XYZ file of C-alpha atoms in Angstrom:
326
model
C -167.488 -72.793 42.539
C -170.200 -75.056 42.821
C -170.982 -77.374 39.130
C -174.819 -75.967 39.373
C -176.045 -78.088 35.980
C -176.575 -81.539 34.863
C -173.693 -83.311 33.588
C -173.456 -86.720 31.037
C -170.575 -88.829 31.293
C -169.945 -91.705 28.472
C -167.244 -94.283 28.383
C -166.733 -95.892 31.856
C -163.277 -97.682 31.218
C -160.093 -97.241 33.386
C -159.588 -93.398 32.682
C -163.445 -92.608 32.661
C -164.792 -94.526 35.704
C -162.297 -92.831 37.907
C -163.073 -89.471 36.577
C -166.688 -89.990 36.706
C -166.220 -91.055 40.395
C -164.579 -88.017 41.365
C -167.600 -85.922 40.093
C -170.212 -87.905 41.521
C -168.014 -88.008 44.840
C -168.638 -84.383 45.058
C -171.893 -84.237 44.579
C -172.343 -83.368 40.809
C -175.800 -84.550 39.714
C -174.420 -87.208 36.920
C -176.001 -89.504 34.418
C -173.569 -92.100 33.035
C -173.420 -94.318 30.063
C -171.727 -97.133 28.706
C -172.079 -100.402 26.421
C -170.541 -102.141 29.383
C -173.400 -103.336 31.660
C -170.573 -103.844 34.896
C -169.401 -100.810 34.557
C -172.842 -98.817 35.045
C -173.597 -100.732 37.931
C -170.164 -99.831 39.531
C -171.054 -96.142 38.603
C -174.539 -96.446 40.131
C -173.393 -98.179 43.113
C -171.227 -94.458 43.696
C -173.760 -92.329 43.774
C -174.543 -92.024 39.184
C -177.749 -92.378 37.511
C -177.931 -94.745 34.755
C -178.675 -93.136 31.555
C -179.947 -95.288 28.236
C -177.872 -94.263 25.547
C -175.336 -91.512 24.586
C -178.405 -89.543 22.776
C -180.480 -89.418 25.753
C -177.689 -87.677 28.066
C -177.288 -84.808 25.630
C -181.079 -84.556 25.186
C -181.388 -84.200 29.211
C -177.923 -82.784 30.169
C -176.237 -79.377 30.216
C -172.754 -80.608 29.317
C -172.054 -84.178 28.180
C -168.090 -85.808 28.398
C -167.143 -88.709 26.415
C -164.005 -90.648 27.826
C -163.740 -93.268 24.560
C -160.814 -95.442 23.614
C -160.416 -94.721 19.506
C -161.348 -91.118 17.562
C -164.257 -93.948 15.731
C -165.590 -94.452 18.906
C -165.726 -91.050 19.584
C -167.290 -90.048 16.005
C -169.655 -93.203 16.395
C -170.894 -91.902 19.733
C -171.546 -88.460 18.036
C -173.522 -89.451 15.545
C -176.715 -90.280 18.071
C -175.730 -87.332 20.354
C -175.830 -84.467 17.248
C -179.243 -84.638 16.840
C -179.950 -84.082 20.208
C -177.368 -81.193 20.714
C -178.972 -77.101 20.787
C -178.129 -73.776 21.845
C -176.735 -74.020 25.482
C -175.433 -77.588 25.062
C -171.587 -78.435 25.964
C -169.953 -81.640 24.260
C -166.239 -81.728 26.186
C -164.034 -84.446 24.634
C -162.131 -86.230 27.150
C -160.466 -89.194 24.939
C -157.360 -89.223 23.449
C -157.677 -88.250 20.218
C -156.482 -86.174 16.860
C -156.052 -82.865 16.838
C -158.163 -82.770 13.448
C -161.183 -85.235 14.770
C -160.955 -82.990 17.796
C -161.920 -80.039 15.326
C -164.106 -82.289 13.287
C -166.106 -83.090 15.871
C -166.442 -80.136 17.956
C -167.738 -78.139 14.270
C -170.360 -80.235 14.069
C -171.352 -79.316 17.579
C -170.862 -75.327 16.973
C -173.018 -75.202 13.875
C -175.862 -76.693 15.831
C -175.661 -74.265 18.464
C -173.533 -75.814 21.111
C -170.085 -75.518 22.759
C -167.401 -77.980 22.135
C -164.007 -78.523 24.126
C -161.471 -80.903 24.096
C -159.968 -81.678 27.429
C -157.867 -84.539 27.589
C -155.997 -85.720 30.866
C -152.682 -86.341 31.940
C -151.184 -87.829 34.919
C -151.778 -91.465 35.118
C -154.984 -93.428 36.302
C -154.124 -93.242 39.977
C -154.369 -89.540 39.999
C -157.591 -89.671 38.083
C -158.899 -91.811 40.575
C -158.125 -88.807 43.561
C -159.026 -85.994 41.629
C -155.186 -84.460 41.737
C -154.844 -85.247 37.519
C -154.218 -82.475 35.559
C -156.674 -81.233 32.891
C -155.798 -79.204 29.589
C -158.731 -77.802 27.762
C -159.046 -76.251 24.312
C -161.705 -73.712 23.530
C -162.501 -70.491 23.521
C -162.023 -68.326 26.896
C -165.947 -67.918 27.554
C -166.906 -71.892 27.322
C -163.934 -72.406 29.108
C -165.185 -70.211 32.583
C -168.082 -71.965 32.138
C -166.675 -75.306 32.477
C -164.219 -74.914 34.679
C -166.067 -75.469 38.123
C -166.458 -78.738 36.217
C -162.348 -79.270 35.648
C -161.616 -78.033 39.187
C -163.903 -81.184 40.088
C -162.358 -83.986 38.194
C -158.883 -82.671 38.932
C -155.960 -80.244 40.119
C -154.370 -78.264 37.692
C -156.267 -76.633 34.803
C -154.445 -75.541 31.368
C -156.844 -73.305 29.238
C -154.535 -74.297 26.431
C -156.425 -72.541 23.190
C -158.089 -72.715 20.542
C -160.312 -75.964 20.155
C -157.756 -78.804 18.948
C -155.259 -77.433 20.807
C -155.446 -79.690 24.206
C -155.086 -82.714 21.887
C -151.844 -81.257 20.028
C -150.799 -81.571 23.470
C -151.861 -84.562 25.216
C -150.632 -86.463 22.515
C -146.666 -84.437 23.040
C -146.986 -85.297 26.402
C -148.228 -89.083 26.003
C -145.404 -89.406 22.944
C -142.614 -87.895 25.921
C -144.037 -90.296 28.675
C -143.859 -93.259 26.032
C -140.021 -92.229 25.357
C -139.053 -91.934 28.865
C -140.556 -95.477 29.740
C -138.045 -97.430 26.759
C -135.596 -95.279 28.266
C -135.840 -96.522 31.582
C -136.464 -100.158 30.332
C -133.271 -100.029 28.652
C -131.717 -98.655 31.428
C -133.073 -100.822 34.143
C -131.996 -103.579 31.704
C -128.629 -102.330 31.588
C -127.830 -101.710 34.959
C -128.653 -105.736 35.940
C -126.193 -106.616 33.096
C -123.585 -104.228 34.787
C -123.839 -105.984 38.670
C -125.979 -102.852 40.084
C -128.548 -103.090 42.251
C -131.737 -102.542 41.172
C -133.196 -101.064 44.358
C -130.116 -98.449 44.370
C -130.361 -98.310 40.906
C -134.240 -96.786 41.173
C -132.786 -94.215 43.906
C -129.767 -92.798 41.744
C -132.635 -92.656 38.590
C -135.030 -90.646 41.605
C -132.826 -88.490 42.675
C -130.803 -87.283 39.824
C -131.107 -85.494 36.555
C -132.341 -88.339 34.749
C -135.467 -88.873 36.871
C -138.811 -88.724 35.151
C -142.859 -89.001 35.963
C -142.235 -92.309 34.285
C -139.535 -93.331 36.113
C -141.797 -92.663 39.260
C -144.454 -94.523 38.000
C -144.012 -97.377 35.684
C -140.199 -98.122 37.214
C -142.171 -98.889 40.301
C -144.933 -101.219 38.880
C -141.735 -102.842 36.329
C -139.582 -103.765 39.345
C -142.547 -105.298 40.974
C -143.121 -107.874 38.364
C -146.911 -106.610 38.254
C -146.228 -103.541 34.991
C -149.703 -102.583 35.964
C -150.756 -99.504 35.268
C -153.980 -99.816 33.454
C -152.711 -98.871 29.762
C -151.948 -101.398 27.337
C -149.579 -101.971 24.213
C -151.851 -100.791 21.527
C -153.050 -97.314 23.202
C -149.615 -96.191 23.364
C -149.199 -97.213 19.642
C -152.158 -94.937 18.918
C -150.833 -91.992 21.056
C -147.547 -92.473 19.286
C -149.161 -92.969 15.949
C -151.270 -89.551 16.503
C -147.959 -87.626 17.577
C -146.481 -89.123 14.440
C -149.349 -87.876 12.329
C -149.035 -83.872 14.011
C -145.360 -83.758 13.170
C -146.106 -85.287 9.414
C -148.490 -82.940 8.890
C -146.480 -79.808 9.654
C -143.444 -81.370 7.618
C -140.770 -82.437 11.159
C -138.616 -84.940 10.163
C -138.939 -86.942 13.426
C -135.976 -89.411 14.053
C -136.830 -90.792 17.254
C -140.888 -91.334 17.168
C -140.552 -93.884 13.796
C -138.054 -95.825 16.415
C -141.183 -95.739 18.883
C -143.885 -96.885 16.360
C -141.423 -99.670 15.647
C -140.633 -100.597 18.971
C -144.431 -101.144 19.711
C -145.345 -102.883 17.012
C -142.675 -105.384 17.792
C -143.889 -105.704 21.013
C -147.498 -106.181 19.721
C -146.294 -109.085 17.921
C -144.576 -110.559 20.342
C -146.745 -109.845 23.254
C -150.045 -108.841 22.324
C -152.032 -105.527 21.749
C -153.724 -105.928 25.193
C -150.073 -106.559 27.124
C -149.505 -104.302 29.858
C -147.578 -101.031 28.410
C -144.901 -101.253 30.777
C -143.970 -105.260 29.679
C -142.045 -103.606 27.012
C -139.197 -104.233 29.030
C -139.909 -108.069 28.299
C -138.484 -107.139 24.702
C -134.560 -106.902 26.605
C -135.397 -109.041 29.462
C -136.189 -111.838 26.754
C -133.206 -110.729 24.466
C -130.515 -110.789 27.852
C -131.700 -113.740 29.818
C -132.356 -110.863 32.411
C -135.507 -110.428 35.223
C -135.714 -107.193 36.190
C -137.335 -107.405 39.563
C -136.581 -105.931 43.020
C -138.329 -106.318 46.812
C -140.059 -103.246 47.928
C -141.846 -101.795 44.960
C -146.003 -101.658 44.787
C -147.571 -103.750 42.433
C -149.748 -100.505 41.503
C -149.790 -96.894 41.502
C -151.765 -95.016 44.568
C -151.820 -91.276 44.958
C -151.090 -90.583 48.244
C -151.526 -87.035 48.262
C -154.621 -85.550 49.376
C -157.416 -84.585 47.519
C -156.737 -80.697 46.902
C -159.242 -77.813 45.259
C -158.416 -77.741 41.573
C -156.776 -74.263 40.323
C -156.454 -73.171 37.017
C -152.881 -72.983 36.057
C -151.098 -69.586 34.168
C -149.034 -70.861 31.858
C -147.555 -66.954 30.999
C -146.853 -66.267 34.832
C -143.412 -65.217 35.760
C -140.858 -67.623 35.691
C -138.357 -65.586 37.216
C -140.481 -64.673 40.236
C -141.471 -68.260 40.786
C -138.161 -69.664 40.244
C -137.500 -66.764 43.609
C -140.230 -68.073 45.620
């Protein structure tokens, strides 16, 4: 299915230039924005028309994505679009953010007459960049089938996941998990140096055993390099694990191992920086053990090597047991 309207795009930064790309790679007629004046010209030099400010690309676009770094941004960025926003008009919320601004927001759109949905990513930057990240998206079912030419665009695997609100609820369980599984492997990579083992056959045992993980995939790669790039810094994972924090205090879990998370980060903050690479959390036990954990081979960033692919919505009430056959 063909995207056969005009789409906005605003934020430009490492998640939103890559998905922007993929859309204007295939031919989506797309006007971008963003306070950045480098990043526009990047955009434009693939194939984007410059827009002038976030009101403008809801006055002259069907749909209009922001891709922001903080739920103010996002709330700052809907103030100048709301007057602009009718009947017919789609705001789709691509940031990380709260459930509750998620809501917030996307009211204000419905009670002037338009369509809101949040649709966070997940996946990692590298997919973004191919088009093979996967997209959940919370609205209802008939803003969703109109969007979803759109999804199947900017990447592979679709999750109609609800009610509006409800894509955030989980983009921020799945961000909180990733964020978990990377101190896990930090304090196991850490571990295994102060035991003798080999890093390199270390990785493999981690890869090909029940304690693998996307994470361990990922940011193991980029922390045995030396080069813990992979475009997400210290103080976005302290918001996503702040925002998971805030879900689980507002429907009364008593969380044991998130607090240990916020605290973790906000060491490393002070140590480190806000802007430090996520992955140089490791430097926390490398620093306390005299350790480097480095090892030949790795990448110094993440690539997807798999081809671009059609995106597919996915069903998450399909039968397990008939899969699990196949």
């Amino acid at each position: 299915m063909a995207v056969d309207y005009k789409v906005g795009f605003i934020g430009l930064g490492n998640v939103g230039g890559k998905l922007s790309g993929s859309l204007a790679r295939n031919g989506v007629d797309l006007t971008v924005f963003d306070l950045n004046a480098d990043l526009m010209e990047i955009a434009v030099g693939k194939g984007c028309t410059a827009g002038t400010s976030a009101a403008q690309l809801m006055r002259d676009c069907d749909a209009v994505i922001t891709c922001l770094p903080s739920p103010a941004a996002s709330d700052a960025v809907m103030q100048e679009m709301l007057p602009e926003v009718k009947e017919g008009k789609i705001w789709m919320e691509m940031s990380t953010t709260d459930e509750a601004e998620a809501k917030r927001l996307g009211a204000m759109v419905i009670n002037a007459g338009g369509a809101a949905v949040d649709c966070p990513v997940s996946g990692g930057c590298h997919r973004a960049d191919t088009g093979n990240i996967a997209i959940f998206a919370g609205c209802d079912r008939a803003t969703f089938e109109r969007i979803l030419p759109l999804l199947t665009t900017m990447g592979r695997r679709i999750l109609h996941t609800g009610d509006l609100g409800s894509a955030s609820v989980l983009k921020v369980l799945t961000n909180y998990l990733a964020t978990v599984h990377l101190v896990a492997n930090a304090e196991a990579l850490v571990t295994a140096k102060a035991a003798g083992m080999d890093l390199n056959t270390t990785y493999e045992a981690i890869k090909i055993s029940s304690g693998n993980s996307f994470s361990h995939i990922t940011e193991s790669q980029v922390i045995l390099n030396g080069s813990r790039d992979i475009s997400f810094t210290m103080d976005l994972v302290k918001k996503d694990v702040g925002l998971f924090q805030e879900i689980a205090e507002r429907n009364n879990v008593p969380l044991e191992i998130s607090p240990m998370m916020v605290e973790i980060f906000d060491d490393g903050i002070k140590k480190y920086g806000e802007r430090e690479l996520s992955p140089n959390i490791i430097r926390r036990l490398e620093d306390a053990t005299n350790l480097s954990i480095l090892a030949p081979g790795f990448p110094s960033e993440m690539l997807d090597d798999e081809p671009e692919e059609p995106g597919y919505e996915v069903d998450p009430h399909a039968d397990r047991t008939q899969q699990a056959a196949e």
